[in-house]
PDB file of C-alpha atoms in Angstrom:
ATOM      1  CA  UNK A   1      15.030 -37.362   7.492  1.00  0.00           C
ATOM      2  CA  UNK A   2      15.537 -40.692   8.810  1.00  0.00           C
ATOM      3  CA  UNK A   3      17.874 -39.481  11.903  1.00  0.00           C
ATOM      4  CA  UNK A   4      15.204 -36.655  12.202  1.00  0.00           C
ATOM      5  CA  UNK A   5      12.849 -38.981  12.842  1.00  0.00           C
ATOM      6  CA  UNK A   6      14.471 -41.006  15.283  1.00  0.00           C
ATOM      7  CA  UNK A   7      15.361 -38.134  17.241  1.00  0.00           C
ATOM      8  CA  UNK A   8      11.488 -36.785  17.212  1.00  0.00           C
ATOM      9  CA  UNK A   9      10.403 -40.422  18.026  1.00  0.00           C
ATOM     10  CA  UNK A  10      12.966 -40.173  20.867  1.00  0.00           C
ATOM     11  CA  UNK A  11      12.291 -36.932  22.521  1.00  0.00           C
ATOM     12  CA  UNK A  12       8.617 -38.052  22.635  1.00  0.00           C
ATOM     13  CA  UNK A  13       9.523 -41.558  24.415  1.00  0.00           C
ATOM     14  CA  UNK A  14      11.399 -39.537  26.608  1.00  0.00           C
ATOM     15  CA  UNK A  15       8.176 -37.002  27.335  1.00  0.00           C
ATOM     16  CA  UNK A  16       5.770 -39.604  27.839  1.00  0.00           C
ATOM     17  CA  UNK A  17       8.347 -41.420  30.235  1.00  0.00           C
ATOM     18  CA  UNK A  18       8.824 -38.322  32.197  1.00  0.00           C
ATOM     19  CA  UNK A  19       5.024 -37.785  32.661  1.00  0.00           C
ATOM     20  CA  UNK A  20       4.827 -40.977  34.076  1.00  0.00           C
ATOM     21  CA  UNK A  21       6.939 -40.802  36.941  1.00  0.00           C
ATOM     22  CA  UNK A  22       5.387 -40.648  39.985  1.00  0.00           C
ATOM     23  CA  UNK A  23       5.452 -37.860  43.202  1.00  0.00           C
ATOM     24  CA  UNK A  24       7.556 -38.830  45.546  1.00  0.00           C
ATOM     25  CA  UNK A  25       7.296 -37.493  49.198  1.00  0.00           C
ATOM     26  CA  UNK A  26       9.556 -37.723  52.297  1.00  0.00           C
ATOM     27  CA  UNK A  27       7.832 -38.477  56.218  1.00  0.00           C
ATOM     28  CA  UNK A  28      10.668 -37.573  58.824  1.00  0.00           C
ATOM     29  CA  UNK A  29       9.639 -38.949  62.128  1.00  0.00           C
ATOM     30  CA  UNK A  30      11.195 -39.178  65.449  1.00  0.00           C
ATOM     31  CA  UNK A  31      12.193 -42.665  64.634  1.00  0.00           C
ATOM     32  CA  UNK A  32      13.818 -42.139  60.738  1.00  0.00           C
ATOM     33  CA  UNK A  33      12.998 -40.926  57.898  1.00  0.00           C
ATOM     34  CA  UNK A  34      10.618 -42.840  54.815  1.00  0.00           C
ATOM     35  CA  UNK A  35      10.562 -41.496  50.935  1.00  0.00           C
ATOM     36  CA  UNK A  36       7.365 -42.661  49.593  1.00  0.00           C
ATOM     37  CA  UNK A  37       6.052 -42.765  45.995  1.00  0.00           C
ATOM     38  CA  UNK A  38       2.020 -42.085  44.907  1.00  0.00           C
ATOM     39  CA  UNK A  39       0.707 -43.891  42.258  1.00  0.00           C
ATOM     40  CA  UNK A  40      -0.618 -41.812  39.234  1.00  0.00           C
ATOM     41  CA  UNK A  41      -3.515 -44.599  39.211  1.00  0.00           C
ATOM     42  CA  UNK A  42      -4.993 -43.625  41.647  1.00  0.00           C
ATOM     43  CA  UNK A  43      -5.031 -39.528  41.122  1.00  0.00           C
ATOM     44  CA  UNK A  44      -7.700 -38.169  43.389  1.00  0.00           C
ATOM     45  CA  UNK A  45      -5.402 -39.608  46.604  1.00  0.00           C
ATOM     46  CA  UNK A  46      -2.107 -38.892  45.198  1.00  0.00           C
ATOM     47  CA  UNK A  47      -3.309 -34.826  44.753  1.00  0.00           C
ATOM     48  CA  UNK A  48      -4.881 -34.810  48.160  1.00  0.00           C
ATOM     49  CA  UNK A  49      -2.431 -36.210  50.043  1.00  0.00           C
ATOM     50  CA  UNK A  50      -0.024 -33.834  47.928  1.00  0.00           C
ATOM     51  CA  UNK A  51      -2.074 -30.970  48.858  1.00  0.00           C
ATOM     52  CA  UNK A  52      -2.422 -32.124  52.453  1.00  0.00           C
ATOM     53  CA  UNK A  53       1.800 -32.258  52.477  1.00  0.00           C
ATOM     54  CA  UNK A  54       1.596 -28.591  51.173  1.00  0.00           C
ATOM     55  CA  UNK A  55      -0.156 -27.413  53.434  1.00  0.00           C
ATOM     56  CA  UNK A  56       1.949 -28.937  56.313  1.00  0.00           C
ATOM     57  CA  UNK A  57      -1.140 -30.535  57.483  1.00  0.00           C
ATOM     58  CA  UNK A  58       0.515 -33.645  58.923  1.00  0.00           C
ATOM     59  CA  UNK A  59       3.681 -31.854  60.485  1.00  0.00           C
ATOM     60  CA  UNK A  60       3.540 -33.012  64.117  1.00  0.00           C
ATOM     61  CA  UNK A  61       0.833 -35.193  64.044  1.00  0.00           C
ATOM     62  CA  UNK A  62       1.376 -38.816  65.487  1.00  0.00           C
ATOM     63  CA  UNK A  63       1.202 -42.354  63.928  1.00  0.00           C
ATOM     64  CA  UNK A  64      -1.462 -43.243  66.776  1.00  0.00           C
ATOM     65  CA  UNK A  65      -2.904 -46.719  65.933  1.00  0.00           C
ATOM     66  CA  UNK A  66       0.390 -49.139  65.263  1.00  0.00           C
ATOM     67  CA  UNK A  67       0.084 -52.896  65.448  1.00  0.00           C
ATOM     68  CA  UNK A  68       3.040 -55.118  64.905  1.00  0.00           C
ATOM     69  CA  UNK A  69       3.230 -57.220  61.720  1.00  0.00           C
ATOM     70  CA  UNK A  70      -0.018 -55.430  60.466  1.00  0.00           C
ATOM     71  CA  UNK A  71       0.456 -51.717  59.407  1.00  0.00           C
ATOM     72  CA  UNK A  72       1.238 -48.204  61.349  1.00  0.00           C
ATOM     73  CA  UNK A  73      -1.641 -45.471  60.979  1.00  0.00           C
ATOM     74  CA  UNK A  74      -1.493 -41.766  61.146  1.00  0.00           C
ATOM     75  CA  UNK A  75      -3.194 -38.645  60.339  1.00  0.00           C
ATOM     76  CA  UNK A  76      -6.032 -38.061  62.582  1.00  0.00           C
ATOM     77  CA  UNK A  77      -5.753 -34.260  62.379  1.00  0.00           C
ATOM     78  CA  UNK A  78      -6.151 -33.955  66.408  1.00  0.00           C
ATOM     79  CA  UNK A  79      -3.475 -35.975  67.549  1.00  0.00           C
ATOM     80  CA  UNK A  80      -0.316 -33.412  67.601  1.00  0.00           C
ATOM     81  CA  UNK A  81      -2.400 -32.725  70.729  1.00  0.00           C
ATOM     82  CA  UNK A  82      -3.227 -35.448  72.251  1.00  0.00           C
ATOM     83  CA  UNK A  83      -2.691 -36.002  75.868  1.00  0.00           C
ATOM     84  CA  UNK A  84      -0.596 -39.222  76.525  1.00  0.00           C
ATOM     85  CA  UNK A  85      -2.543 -42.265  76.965  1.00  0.00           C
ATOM     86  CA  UNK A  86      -6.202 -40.358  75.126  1.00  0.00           C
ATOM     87  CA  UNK A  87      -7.809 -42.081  72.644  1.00  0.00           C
ATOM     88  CA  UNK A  88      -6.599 -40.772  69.088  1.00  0.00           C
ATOM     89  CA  UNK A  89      -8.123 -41.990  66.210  1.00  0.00           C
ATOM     90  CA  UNK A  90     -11.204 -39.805  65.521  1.00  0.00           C
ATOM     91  CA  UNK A  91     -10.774 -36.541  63.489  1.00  0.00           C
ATOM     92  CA  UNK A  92      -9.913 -35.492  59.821  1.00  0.00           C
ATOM     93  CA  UNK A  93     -11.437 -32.777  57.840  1.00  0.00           C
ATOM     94  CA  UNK A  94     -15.166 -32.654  56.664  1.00  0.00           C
ATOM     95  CA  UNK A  95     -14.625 -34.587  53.353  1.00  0.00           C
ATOM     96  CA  UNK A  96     -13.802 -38.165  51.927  1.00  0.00           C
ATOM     97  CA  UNK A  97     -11.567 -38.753  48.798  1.00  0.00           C
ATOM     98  CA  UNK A  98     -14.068 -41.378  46.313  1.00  0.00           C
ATOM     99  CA  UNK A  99     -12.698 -45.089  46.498  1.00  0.00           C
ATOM    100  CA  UNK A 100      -9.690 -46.237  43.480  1.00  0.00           C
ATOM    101  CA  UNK A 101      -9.122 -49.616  44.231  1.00  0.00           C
ATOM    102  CA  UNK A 102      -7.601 -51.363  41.249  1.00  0.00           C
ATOM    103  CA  UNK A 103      -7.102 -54.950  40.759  1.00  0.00           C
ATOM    104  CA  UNK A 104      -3.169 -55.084  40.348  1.00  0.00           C
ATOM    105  CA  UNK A 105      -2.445 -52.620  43.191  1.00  0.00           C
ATOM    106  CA  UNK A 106      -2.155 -54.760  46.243  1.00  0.00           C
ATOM    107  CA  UNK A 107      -0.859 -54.297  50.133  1.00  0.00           C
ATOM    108  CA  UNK A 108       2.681 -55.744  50.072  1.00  0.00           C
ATOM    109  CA  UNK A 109       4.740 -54.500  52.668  1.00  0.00           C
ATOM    110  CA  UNK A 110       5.395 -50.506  52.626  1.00  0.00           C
ATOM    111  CA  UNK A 111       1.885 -50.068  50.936  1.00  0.00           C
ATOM    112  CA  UNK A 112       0.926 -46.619  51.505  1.00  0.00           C
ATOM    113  CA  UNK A 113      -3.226 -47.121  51.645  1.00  0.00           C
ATOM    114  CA  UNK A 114      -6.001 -44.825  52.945  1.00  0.00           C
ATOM    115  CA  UNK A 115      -7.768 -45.524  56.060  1.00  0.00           C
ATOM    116  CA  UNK A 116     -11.626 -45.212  55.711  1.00  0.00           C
ATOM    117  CA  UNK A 117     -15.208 -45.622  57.897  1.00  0.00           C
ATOM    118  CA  UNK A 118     -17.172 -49.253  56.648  1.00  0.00           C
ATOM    119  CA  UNK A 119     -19.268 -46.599  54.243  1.00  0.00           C
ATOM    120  CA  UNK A 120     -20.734 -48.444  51.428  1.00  0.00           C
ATOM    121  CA  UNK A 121     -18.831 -46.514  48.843  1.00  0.00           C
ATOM    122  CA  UNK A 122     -15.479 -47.529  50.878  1.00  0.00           C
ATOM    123  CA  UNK A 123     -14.425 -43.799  50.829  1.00  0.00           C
ATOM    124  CA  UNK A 124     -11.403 -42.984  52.075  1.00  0.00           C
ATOM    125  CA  UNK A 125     -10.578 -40.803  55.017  1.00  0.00           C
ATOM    126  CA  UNK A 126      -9.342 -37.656  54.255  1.00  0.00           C
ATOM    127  CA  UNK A 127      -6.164 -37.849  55.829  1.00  0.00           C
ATOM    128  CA  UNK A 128      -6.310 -40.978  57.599  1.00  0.00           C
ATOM    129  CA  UNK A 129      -3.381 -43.202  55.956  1.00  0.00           C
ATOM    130  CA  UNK A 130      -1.613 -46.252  56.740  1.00  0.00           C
ATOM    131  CA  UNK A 131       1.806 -47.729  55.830  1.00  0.00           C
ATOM    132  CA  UNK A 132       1.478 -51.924  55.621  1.00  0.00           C
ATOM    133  CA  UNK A 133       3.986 -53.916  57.622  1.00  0.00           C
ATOM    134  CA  UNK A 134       2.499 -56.956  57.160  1.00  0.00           C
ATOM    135  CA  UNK A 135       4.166 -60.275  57.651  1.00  0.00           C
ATOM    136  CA  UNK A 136       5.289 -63.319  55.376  1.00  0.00           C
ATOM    137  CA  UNK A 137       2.733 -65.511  54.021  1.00  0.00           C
ATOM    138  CA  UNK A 138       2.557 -69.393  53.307  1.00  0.00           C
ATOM    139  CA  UNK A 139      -0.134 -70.850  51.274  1.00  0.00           C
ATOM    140  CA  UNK A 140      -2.396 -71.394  54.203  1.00  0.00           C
ATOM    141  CA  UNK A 141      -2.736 -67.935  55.131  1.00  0.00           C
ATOM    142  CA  UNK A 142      -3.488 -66.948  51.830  1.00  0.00           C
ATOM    143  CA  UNK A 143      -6.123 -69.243  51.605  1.00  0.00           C
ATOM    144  CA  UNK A 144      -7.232 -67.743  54.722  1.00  0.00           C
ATOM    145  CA  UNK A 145      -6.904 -64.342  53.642  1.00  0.00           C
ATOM    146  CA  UNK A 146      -8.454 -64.683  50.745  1.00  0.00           C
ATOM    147  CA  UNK A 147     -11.723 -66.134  52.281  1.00  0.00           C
ATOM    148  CA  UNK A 148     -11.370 -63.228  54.403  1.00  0.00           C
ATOM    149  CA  UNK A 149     -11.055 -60.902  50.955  1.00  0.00           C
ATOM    150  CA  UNK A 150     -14.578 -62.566  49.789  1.00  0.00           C
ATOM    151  CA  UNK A 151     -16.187 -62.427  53.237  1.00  0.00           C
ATOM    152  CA  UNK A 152     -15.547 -58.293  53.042  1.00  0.00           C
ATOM    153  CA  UNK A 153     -16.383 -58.028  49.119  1.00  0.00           C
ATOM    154  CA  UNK A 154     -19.624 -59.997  49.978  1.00  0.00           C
ATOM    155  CA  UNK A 155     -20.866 -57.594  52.233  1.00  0.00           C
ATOM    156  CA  UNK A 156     -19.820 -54.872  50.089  1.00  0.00           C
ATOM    157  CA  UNK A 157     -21.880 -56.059  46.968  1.00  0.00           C
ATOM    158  CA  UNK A 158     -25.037 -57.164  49.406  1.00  0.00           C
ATOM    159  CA  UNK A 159     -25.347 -53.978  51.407  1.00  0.00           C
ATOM    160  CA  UNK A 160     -25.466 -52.012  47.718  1.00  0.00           C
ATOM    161  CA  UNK A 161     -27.391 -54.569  46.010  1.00  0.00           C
ATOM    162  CA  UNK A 162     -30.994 -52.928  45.395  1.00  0.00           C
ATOM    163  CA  UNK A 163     -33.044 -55.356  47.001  1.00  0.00           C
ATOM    164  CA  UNK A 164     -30.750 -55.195  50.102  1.00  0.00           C
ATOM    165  CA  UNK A 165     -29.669 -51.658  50.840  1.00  0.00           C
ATOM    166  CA  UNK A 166     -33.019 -50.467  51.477  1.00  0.00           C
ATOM    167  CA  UNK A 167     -32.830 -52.502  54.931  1.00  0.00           C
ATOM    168  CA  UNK A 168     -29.082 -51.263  55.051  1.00  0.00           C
ATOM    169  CA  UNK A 169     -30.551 -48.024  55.142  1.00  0.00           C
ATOM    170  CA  UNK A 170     -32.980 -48.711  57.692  1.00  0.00           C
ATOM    171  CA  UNK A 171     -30.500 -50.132  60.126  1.00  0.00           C
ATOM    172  CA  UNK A 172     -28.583 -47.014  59.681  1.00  0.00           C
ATOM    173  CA  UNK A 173     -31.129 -44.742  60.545  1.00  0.00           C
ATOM    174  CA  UNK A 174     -32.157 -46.627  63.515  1.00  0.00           C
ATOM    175  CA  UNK A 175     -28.317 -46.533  64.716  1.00  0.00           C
ATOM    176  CA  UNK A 176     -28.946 -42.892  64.123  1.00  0.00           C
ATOM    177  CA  UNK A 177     -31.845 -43.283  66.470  1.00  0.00           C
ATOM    178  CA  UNK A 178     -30.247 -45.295  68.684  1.00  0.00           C
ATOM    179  CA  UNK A 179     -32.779 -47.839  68.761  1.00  0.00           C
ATOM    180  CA  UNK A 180     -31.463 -50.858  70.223  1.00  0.00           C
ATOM    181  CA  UNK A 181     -34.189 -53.025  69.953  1.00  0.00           C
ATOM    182  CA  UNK A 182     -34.696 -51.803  66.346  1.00  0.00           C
ATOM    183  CA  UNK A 183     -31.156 -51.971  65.634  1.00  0.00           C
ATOM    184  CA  UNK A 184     -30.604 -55.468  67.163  1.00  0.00           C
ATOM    185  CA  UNK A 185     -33.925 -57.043  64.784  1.00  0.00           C
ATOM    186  CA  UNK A 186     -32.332 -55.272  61.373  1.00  0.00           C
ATOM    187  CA  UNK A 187     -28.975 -56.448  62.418  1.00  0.00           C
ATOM    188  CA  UNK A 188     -29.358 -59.700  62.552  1.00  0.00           C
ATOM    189  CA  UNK A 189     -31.924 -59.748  59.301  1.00  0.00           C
ATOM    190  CA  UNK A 190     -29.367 -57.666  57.571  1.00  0.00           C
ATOM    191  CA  UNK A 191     -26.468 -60.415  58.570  1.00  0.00           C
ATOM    192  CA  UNK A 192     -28.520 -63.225  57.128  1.00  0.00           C
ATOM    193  CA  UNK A 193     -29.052 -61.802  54.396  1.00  0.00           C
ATOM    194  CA  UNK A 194     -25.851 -61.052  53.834  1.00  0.00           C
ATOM    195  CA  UNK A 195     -24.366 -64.486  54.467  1.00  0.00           C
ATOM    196  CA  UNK A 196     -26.689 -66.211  51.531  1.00  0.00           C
ATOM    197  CA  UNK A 197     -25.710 -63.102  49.139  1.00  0.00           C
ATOM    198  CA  UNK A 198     -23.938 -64.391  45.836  1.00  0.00           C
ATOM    199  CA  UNK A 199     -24.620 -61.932  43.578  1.00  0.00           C
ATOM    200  CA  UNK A 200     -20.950 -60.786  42.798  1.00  0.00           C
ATOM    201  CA  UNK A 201     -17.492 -62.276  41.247  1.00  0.00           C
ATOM    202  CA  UNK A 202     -15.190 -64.129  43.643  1.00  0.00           C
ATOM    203  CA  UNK A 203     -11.905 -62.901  44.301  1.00  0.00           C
ATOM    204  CA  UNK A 204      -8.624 -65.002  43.925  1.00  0.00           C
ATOM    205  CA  UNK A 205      -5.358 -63.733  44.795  1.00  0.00           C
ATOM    206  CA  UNK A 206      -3.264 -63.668  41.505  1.00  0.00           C
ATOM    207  CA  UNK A 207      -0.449 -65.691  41.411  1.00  0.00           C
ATOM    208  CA  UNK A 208       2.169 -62.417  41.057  1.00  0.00           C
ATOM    209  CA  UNK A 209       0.702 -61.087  43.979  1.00  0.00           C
ATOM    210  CA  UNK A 210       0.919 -64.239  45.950  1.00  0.00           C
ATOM    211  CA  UNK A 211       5.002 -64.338  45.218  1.00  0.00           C
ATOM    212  CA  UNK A 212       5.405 -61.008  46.494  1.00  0.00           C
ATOM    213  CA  UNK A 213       3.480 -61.918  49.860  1.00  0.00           C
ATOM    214  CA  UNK A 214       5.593 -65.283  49.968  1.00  0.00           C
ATOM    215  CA  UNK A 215       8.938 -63.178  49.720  1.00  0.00           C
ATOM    216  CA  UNK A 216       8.468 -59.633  50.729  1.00  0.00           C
ATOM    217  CA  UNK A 217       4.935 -60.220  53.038  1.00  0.00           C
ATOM    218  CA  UNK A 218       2.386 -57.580  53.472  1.00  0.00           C
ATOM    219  CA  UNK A 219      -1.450 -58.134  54.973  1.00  0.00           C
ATOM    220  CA  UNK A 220      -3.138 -59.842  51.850  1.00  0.00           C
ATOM    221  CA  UNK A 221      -6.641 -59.581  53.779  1.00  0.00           C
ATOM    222  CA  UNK A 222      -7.015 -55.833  52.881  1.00  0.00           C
ATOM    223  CA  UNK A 223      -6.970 -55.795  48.669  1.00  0.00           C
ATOM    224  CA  UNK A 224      -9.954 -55.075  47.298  1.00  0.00           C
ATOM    225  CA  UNK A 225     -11.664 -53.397  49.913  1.00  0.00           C
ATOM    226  CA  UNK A 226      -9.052 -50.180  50.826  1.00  0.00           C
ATOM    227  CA  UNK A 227      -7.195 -47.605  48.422  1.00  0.00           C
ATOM    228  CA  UNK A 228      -3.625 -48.162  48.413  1.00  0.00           C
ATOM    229  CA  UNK A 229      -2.163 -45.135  46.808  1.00  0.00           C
ATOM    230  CA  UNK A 230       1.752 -45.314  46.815  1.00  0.00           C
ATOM    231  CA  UNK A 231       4.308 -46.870  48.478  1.00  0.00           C
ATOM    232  CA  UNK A 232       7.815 -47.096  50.619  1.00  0.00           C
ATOM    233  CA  UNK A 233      10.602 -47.026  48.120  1.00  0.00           C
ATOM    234  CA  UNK A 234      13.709 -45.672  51.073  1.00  0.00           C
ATOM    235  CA  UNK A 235      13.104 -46.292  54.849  1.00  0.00           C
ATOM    236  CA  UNK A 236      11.454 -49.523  55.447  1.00  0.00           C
ATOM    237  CA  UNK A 237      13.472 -50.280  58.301  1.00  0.00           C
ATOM    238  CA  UNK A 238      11.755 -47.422  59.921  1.00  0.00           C
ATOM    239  CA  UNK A 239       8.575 -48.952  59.624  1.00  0.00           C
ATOM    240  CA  UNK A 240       9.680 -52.152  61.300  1.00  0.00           C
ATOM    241  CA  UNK A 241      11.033 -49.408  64.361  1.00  0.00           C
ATOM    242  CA  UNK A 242       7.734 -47.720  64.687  1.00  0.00           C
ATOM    243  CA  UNK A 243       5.713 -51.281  64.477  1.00  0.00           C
ATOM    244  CA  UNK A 244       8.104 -52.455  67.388  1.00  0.00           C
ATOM    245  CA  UNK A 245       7.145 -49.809  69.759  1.00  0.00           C
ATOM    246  CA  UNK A 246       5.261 -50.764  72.780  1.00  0.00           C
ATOM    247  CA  UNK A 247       1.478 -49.615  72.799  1.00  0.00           C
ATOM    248  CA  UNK A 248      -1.842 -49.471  75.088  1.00  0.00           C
ATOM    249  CA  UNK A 249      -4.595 -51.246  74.395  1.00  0.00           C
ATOM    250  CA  UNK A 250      -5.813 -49.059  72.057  1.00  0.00           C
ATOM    251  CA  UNK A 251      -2.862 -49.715  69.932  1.00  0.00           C
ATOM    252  CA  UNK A 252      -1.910 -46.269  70.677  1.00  0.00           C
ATOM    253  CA  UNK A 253       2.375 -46.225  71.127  1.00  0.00           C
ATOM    254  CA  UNK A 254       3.363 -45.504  74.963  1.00  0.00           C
ATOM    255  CA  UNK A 255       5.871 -43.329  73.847  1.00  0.00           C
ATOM    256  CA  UNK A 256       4.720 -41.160  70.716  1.00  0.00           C
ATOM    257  CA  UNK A 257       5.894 -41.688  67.268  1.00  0.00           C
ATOM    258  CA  UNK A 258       5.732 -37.896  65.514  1.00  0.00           C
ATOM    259  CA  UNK A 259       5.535 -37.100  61.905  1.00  0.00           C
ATOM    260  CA  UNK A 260       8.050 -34.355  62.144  1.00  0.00           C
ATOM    261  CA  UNK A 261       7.653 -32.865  58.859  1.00  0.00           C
ATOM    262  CA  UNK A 262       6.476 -34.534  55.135  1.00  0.00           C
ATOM    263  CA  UNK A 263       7.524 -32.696  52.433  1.00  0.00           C
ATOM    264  CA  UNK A 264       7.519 -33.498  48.308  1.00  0.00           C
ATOM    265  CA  UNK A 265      11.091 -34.198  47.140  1.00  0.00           C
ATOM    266  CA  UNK A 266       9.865 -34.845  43.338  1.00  0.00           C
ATOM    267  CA  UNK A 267       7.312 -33.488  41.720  1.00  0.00           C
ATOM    268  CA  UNK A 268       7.087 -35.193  37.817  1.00  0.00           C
ATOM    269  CA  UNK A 269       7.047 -32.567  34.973  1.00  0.00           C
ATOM    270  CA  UNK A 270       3.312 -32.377  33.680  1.00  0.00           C
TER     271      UNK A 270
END
């Protein structure tokens, strides 16, 4: 009975370790190919973007917004045929995938995170993505960044905050309107109001997450504001080759950087 028991408790281990696996996906590209894994905590992104690979959505689209030692972007569903030297940047499809940022999933380098508008829900795109690069930080630029973290979760908390979003609103209707004067007098009542807002918890960079930028490196100035929903686990070289390339001042590359194909290579048993 005893060994029976074992064996049961076994098998079951086993199960539950299986179901937590996570997807894994591969990204060839005319400069190498990346596997990435998505996180299971953050399921509505993982099954879009797995539905997005299925249906070969991103095959020969271009990673059209790069910027050295800060991340490589792709997925603007109009870029496979973009002209050289147009702006890219623009298009996805007609929906946005709700916000799952969680506090212990951060952008260290090879973050896979989801691009987004500055909507007050912080909706993602819904194919937009970006892969961190990042660089090495020291204690100063954390510091830095995390001011930076609060300025951003700030704003986030004031513009939704019931006593301000009402002139949020207003300043977004008369962008609609494109009332300059109007928009110019909300603006800057809106930004003051802002500024003095307190109403919400402070961020501080936990001290894990601060080793990891101090060793590996990523762009700390991001958490808490943007989705990260996997990450690089085969191919980061190829991320420091795309960030390399040479690029317009749109960030665009000169030369482009294609998504040949992304396809799932794992798929964890249910």
């Amino acid at each position: 009975m005893k060994q029976l028991t074992a064996f049961l408790f076994f098998t079951i281990f086993s199960i539950q370790g299986i179901a937590q696996e996570r997807p894994q996906i591969e990204i060839q590209t005319n400069y190498g190919t990346m596997v990435l894994e998505l996180y299971n905590e953050t399921p509505l992104h993982r099954d879009n973007f797995l539905k997005l690979i299925e249906d070969k959505v991103y095959d020969s689209l271009i990673f059209h917004r790069v910027i050295e030692d800060f991340m490589i972007q792709a997925g603007d569903t109009e870029s496979k045929n973009a002209k050289p030297g147009e702006s890219v940047g623009e298009h996805d499809l007609p929906y946005q995938v709700p916000a799952e940022i969680r506090p212990n999933i951060f952008h260290k380098k090879g973050s896979l995170g989801a691009a987004r508008t500055n909507n007050p829900e912080r909706a993602s795109s819904s194919t937009q993505f970006y892969i961190v690069q990042g660089k090495i930080q020291n204690d100063s630029l954390l510091t830095h960044n995390q001011n930076r973290i609060n300025t951003y979760l700030q704003r986030h908390f004031a513009i939704n905050d019931t006593t301000i979003k009402p002139l949020y609103d207003s300043l977004e209707n008369a962008r609609e309107a494109k009332d300059s004067v109007l928009v110019k007098t909300l603006s800057d009542k809106l930004e003051s109001q802002v500024k003095s807002f307190e109403n919400f918890q402070k961020y501080e960079i936990p001290a894990a997450h601060k080793e990891v930028y101090e060793n590996i490196g990523g762009t700390p100035h991001l958490d808490q504001s943007y989705t990260v929903f996997g990450q690089v686990i085969s191919g980061l070289e190829v991320v420091d080759a795309i960030a390399a390339v040479e690029t317009n001042e749109k960030d665009r590359p000169e030369t482009d950087v294609i998504i040949l194909k992304m396809r799932i290579v794992h798929t964890p048993i249910p």
